[in-house]
Structures are given as C-alpha cells and as structure tokens.
Coordinates of C-alpha atoms in Angstrom, one line a residue:
X15 CA -25.8 8.9 -11.0
X16 CA -26.3 6.9 -7.9
X17 CA -25.6 3.2 -6.9
X18 CA -28.9 1.7 -5.8
X19 CA -29.5 -1.8 -4.3
X20 CA -32.8 -3.6 -4.8
X21 CA -32.5 -6.6 -2.4
X22 CA -30.2 -5.7 0.5
X23 CA -30.3 -2.9 3.0
X24 CA -27.2 -0.9 4.0
X25 CA -27.1 -2.8 7.2
X26 CA -28.2 -6.4 7.1
X27 CA -27.3 -9.8 8.6
X28 CA -26.8 -13.1 6.7
X29 CA -26.5 -16.7 7.8
X30 CA -24.1 -17.6 4.9
X31 CA -20.9 -16.0 3.6
X32 CA -21.7 -15.0 0.0
X33 CA -24.7 -12.6 -0.2
X34 CA -26.0 -11.7 -3.6
X35 CA -26.2 -7.9 -4.2
X36 CA -28.6 -6.8 -7.0
X37 CA -28.9 -3.3 -8.1
X38 CA -28.6 -0.6 -10.7
X39 CA -26.8 2.7 -11.5
X40 CA -29.6 5.2 -11.4
X41 CA -29.6 7.5 -14.4
X42 CA -27.5 5.2 -16.5
X43 CA -28.2 2.5 -19.0
X44 CA -24.6 2.0 -20.0
X45 CA -22.3 -1.0 -19.6
X46 CA -19.3 -0.7 -17.3
X47 CA -17.5 -2.1 -14.3
X48 CA -18.5 -2.0 -10.6
X49 CA -15.6 -2.2 -8.2
X50 CA -16.5 -4.2 -5.2
X51 CA -14.4 -4.7 -2.1
X52 CA -15.1 -6.4 1.3
X53 CA -13.2 -6.3 4.5
X54 CA -13.9 -10.0 4.7
X55 CA -12.4 -10.9 1.3
X56 CA -8.6 -11.5 1.0
X57 CA -8.9 -11.1 -2.8
X58 CA -9.3 -7.4 -2.5
X59 CA -11.1 -5.4 -5.1
X60 CA -13.1 -7.4 -7.7
X61 CA -14.5 -6.0 -10.9
X62 CA -18.1 -7.0 -11.7
X63 CA -19.9 -6.1 -15.0
X64 CA -22.6 -3.6 -15.2
X65 CA -24.9 -4.4 -18.1
X66 CA -27.3 -1.7 -19.3
X67 CA -27.0 0.0 -16.0
X68 CA -27.8 -3.1 -13.9
X69 CA -25.5 -5.4 -11.9
X70 CA -25.5 -8.6 -9.8
X71 CA -22.5 -9.2 -7.6
X72 CA -21.4 -11.5 -4.7
X73 CA -19.5 -10.2 -1.7
X74 CA -17.4 -12.4 0.6
X75 CA -18.2 -12.1 4.3
X76 CA -16.2 -13.3 7.4
X77 CA -18.0 -13.9 10.7
X78 CA -19.0 -10.7 12.3
X79 CA -19.5 -7.3 10.7
X80 CA -18.0 -6.6 7.3
X81 CA -17.6 -3.3 5.4
X82 CA -18.5 -3.8 1.8
X83 CA -17.9 -1.0 -0.7
X84 CA -19.4 -0.7 -4.2
X85 CA -17.8 1.9 -6.4
X86 CA -18.7 3.2 -9.9
X87 CA -16.7 6.3 -11.1
X88 CA -17.0 8.9 -8.3
X89 CA -20.0 7.2 -6.7
X90 CA -19.5 4.9 -3.7
X91 CA -22.0 2.9 -1.6
X92 CA -20.8 1.5 1.7
X93 CA -22.6 -1.4 3.4
X94 CA -22.2 -3.0 6.8
X95 CA -23.2 -6.6 6.4
X96 CA -23.0 -9.1 9.2
X97 CA -22.3 -12.8 8.8
X98 CA -23.8 -14.9 11.8
X99 CA -23.1 -18.5 11.1
X100 CA -26.1 -20.6 12.3
X101 CA -25.7 -23.4 14.7
X102 CA -27.8 -26.0 12.8
X103 CA -27.4 -29.6 13.9
X104 CA -27.5 -30.8 10.3
X105 CA -24.9 -29.9 7.7
X106 CA -23.9 -30.4 4.0
X107 CA -20.4 -31.8 3.8
X108 CA -18.4 -31.3 0.6
X109 CA -15.9 -34.0 -0.1
X110 CA -13.3 -34.7 -2.9
X111 CA -12.7 -38.4 -3.3
X112 CA -9.2 -39.7 -4.3
X113 CA -8.7 -43.4 -5.1
X114 CA -5.9 -45.4 -3.5
X115 CA -2.6 -45.0 -5.4
X116 CA -3.9 -42.0 -7.4
X117 CA -2.5 -38.5 -7.2
X118 CA -5.9 -37.0 -7.1
X119 CA -5.6 -34.7 -10.1
X120 CA -8.8 -34.1 -12.0
X121 CA -8.9 -34.0 -15.8
X122 CA -8.2 -30.5 -17.1
X123 CA -6.4 -28.5 -19.9
X124 CA -2.6 -28.1 -19.4
X125 CA -3.0 -24.4 -18.3
X126 CA -5.4 -25.3 -15.4
X127 CA -4.1 -26.3 -12.0
X128 CA -5.8 -29.6 -11.2
X129 CA -4.4 -30.7 -7.8
X130 CA -6.7 -31.9 -5.0
X131 CA -6.3 -28.6 -3.3
X132 CA -7.4 -26.7 -6.4
X133 CA -10.4 -29.1 -6.7
X134 CA -11.4 -28.5 -3.1
X135 CA -11.4 -24.7 -3.7
X136 CA -13.6 -25.1 -6.7
X137 CA -16.0 -27.5 -5.0
X138 CA -16.2 -25.3 -1.8
X139 CA -17.0 -22.2 -3.8
X140 CA -19.6 -24.1 -5.9
X141 CA -21.3 -25.3 -2.8
X142 CA -21.4 -21.7 -1.4
X143 CA -23.0 -20.5 -4.7
X144 CA -25.7 -23.1 -4.3
X145 CA -26.2 -22.1 -0.7
X146 CA -26.7 -18.5 -1.8
X147 CA -29.0 -19.5 -4.7
X148 CA -31.1 -21.5 -2.3
X149 CA -31.4 -18.5 0.1
X150 CA -32.4 -16.1 -2.8
X151 CA -35.0 -18.5 -4.2
X152 CA -36.5 -19.1 -0.8
X153 CA -36.7 -15.3 -0.3
X154 CA -38.4 -14.9 -3.7
X155 CA -41.1 -17.3 -2.5
X156 CA -41.7 -15.5 0.8
X157 CA -39.7 -17.7 3.2
X158 CA -36.8 -15.3 3.9
X159 CA -33.2 -16.1 3.2
X160 CA -33.5 -19.7 4.4
X161 CA -30.7 -22.0 3.3
X162 CA -28.7 -25.1 4.4
X163 CA -25.5 -24.9 6.4
X164 CA -22.2 -26.0 5.0
X165 CA -19.6 -27.7 7.1
X166 CA -17.1 -25.0 8.4
X167 CA -13.8 -24.9 10.1
X168 CA -13.1 -23.4 13.6
X169 CA -13.2 -20.0 11.9
X170 CA -16.7 -20.6 10.4
X171 CA -15.1 -20.8 6.9
X172 CA -16.7 -23.4 4.5
X173 CA -14.4 -26.4 3.9
X174 CA -14.1 -29.3 1.4
X175 CA -12.5 -32.5 2.7
X176 CA -10.0 -34.5 0.5
X177 CA -10.9 -38.1 1.3
X178 CA -8.5 -40.9 0.3
X179 CA -10.5 -44.0 -0.5
X180 CA -9.3 -47.6 -0.2
X181 CA -10.8 -48.3 -3.6
X182 CA -8.2 -48.6 -6.4
X183 CA -8.5 -46.9 -9.8
X184 CA -8.8 -50.3 -11.5
X185 CA -11.6 -51.3 -9.2
X186 CA -13.4 -47.9 -9.6
X187 CA -13.2 -48.1 -13.4
X188 CA -14.8 -51.5 -13.4
X189 CA -17.9 -50.3 -11.4
X190 CA -21.1 -48.7 -12.5
X191 CA -22.3 -45.4 -11.1
X192 CA -24.7 -47.0 -8.7
X193 CA -21.9 -49.4 -7.5
X194 CA -19.6 -46.4 -6.9
X195 CA -22.4 -44.5 -5.0
X196 CA -23.1 -47.6 -2.9
X197 CA -19.4 -48.2 -2.1
X198 CA -18.5 -44.6 -1.2
X199 CA -21.6 -44.2 0.8
X200 CA -20.6 -47.1 3.0
X201 CA -17.0 -46.1 3.2
X202 CA -17.8 -42.6 4.2
X203 CA -20.2 -43.7 6.9
X204 CA -17.6 -46.1 8.3
X205 CA -14.7 -43.7 8.2
X206 CA -13.5 -42.4 11.6
X207 CA -12.5 -39.1 9.9
X208 CA -16.0 -37.7 10.0
X209 CA -18.2 -37.0 13.0
X210 CA -22.0 -36.5 13.2
X211 CA -22.4 -38.6 10.1
X212 CA -26.1 -39.2 10.7
X213 CA -26.6 -35.4 10.6
X214 CA -24.6 -34.9 7.4
X215 CA -25.4 -34.9 3.7
X216 CA -22.2 -35.8 1.8
X217 CA -21.7 -33.7 -1.3
X218 CA -19.0 -35.7 -3.1
X219 CA -16.9 -35.5 -6.3
X220 CA -14.7 -38.2 -7.7
X221 CA -11.2 -37.1 -8.8
X222 CA -10.7 -40.0 -11.3
X223 CA -13.3 -39.1 -13.9
X224 CA -11.6 -39.5 -17.3
X225 CA -12.8 -38.8 -20.8
X226 CA -10.9 -40.5 -23.7
X227 CA -12.0 -40.4 -27.3
X228 CA -10.0 -42.7 -29.6
X229 CA -8.2 -40.9 -32.4
X230 CA -10.2 -42.7 -35.1
X231 CA -13.6 -42.1 -33.4
X232 CA -16.2 -39.6 -34.5
X233 CA -16.9 -36.6 -32.3
X234 CA -19.8 -37.6 -30.0
X235 CA -23.1 -35.9 -30.9
X236 CA -25.3 -37.1 -28.0
X237 CA -24.8 -37.2 -24.2
X238 CA -25.0 -41.0 -24.3
X239 CA -22.2 -41.1 -26.8
X240 CA -20.1 -38.9 -24.6
X241 CA -20.7 -41.2 -21.6
X242 CA -19.5 -44.2 -23.7
X243 CA -16.1 -42.6 -23.7
X244 CA -16.1 -41.5 -20.0
X245 CA -15.1 -43.6 -17.0
X246 CA -15.4 -42.9 -13.3
X247 CA -18.5 -40.7 -13.8
X248 CA -21.9 -40.6 -12.3
X249 CA -24.5 -38.1 -11.1
X250 CA -26.5 -39.8 -8.4
X251 CA -28.1 -38.6 -5.1
X252 CA -30.2 -40.2 -2.4
X253 CA -30.2 -40.6 1.3
X254 CA -27.1 -39.0 2.7
X255 CA -24.9 -39.0 -0.4
X256 CA -24.8 -37.0 -3.6
X257 CA -22.0 -38.3 -5.9
X258 CA -20.7 -36.6 -9.1
X259 CA -17.9 -36.9 -11.6
X260 CA -15.4 -34.2 -12.2
X261 CA -15.2 -34.2 -16.0
X262 CA -16.1 -30.5 -16.1
X263 CA -14.6 -29.3 -12.8
X264 CA -11.9 -27.5 -14.8
X265 CA -14.6 -25.0 -16.0
X266 CA -15.6 -24.1 -12.4
X267 CA -14.3 -20.9 -10.7
X268 CA -11.8 -21.3 -7.8
X269 CA -12.4 -17.8 -6.5
X270 CA -14.8 -14.9 -6.6
X271 CA -12.3 -13.0 -8.8
X272 CA -12.6 -15.6 -11.5
X273 CA -16.3 -16.4 -11.0
X274 CA -17.8 -14.0 -13.6
X275 CA -15.2 -15.0 -16.2
X276 CA -16.0 -18.7 -15.8
X277 CA -19.8 -18.1 -15.9
X278 CA -19.6 -16.1 -19.1
X279 CA -16.9 -18.0 -20.9
X280 CA -18.1 -18.7 -24.4
X281 CA -15.2 -21.0 -25.4
X282 CA -16.4 -24.2 -26.9
X283 CA -15.5 -27.5 -25.2
X284 CA -13.0 -29.5 -27.3
X285 CA -15.0 -32.8 -27.5
X286 CA -11.9 -34.6 -28.7
X287 CA -10.1 -33.9 -25.4
X288 CA -12.7 -33.3 -22.7
X289 CA -16.2 -34.4 -21.6
X290 CA -18.9 -32.0 -22.7
X291 CA -21.6 -32.1 -20.0
X292 CA -23.2 -28.7 -21.0
X293 CA -26.6 -30.1 -22.0
X294 CA -26.1 -29.2 -25.7
X295 CA -25.2 -25.6 -25.0

C-alpha cells in the first residue's frame, strides 16, 4: 500500500495557509485513519478519516517552507509545502461585532465556550476554509489556485477583529436586518481602528443573535417560523460589508483538530433551544 496524492506535488507553493490535500491509499478500499502533522501546526498530529481508501485533509502552513507528513500504518509520505502570503492591496477583513454593554458571548449549549475569543477563532477558521474552497474551485475551472487575501497580523497569520459597537442591545433588537447592515457599515467605515477601509471587504458576525421559543409554542416547521423567534439576525451582503447572525456559530469548528467532527456531526438541532439554520437538513 502507498499514500498517493491527486492534487498536490511533494514540493509546492501556496498563497494561503490551509491547502487541501486529496488522495488515496493505493491498493486499499478500507476505511481507516490518516495521521497528518505539519511543522506549521501547533495542534500537532491530527487524525483524518480514510473512506473506502480515499481521503481529503487540510494542513496548516506557516509562512515559509513547512514539512507535512501523512502517515498510514507503516507508510509515510513527506511533503515540503511553502506558504508565500501575497501582497494584495485588497483584503477580506473578518470582524466579530459586540454591542455596547454586552459581554459578547454568542448563543450556545452549556458545554460550548462562547466567549468573543472563541467566536473569533471559529470565524477566522471559517474564513480560511472559504479561502481554500475558492482556490480549489478556481483551479478546477482552469485558473490556478487563485483566491482572496484575508487580513493577517505581522506574522502573516489570519486574524478576526473583535469590534465593540456604540449600538446598545435594545437598539439592535429594535432594528431590521437592513438597518443593522446600514448602521454597522457606516460605523466600521468611520472607525479609526481600521486602516485601508476602501480596500477592505468586511466579513462581519453579530454576537447578539438570540433564538427564544416560548414554552407553549409549537416547534417551528419552516425557516420563516424560526426567524419569528430570532432577534439580532440577518444574512446580507453588498458593497464592502457582509453581515451575518451567529445563531449557529456554536456548530462551527474552532480548530483543524475539531473540523472533521463538526462537519460530520449528525446530532439534530434542538429547535426548542437553538436556531436551526440548516436548510431543512
């Protein structure tokens, strides 16, 4: 048996930090686990599923050359992948918005950490996944791994800002989705915290989304019924701002180690307690 990659060479350069590695275990159609480690990933070794001999994994890269190892049983494939962050003038800027006087926690089950810091980790990873997906889809259509650039810190690590708005919770809950989009768009553009605003696309999430179903109410059967019991939510994009609620942020992964578990979690959403935004899945 041999580990074989379909879409990446053993030496290759990327302009984003989470390359997708697609391959198979030659001579095997069994399920199993692929042990993946990267010199650029502080999480260490991560187990990824092998399904009928095939796998898809993500590897974390730091700027410069990274040594990535894929191990299955006694077989090991070593890659040397380089991350060269592009110097685009335009960026996508992830932001987590907290209302004035609010602690910034998003709605989540009791066993899920829902602090602003936890939210920022989830949003940052989600943005990187979209960045990778864009690159792979562009490659499929013959344009190479072209993708957008996320805002990064001085070490070229993608970041998510926690932005404290002047808008109070009471004011936010009295506004429509469009009014929230309009208010935050102006506030972000006027804020001295952000530079190069004319070259930025703000990718924003509101911490204060809340779903509440009265005890005597029937469980919602349609998306419109769910929205009737949800406040502080929208999904609007245009110009330089995309604005979303966080009713389902608790289902997002906060690290690569938890990504596959979150993506394959078959637990049903408790519609008495939490917003179900799964498109009837």
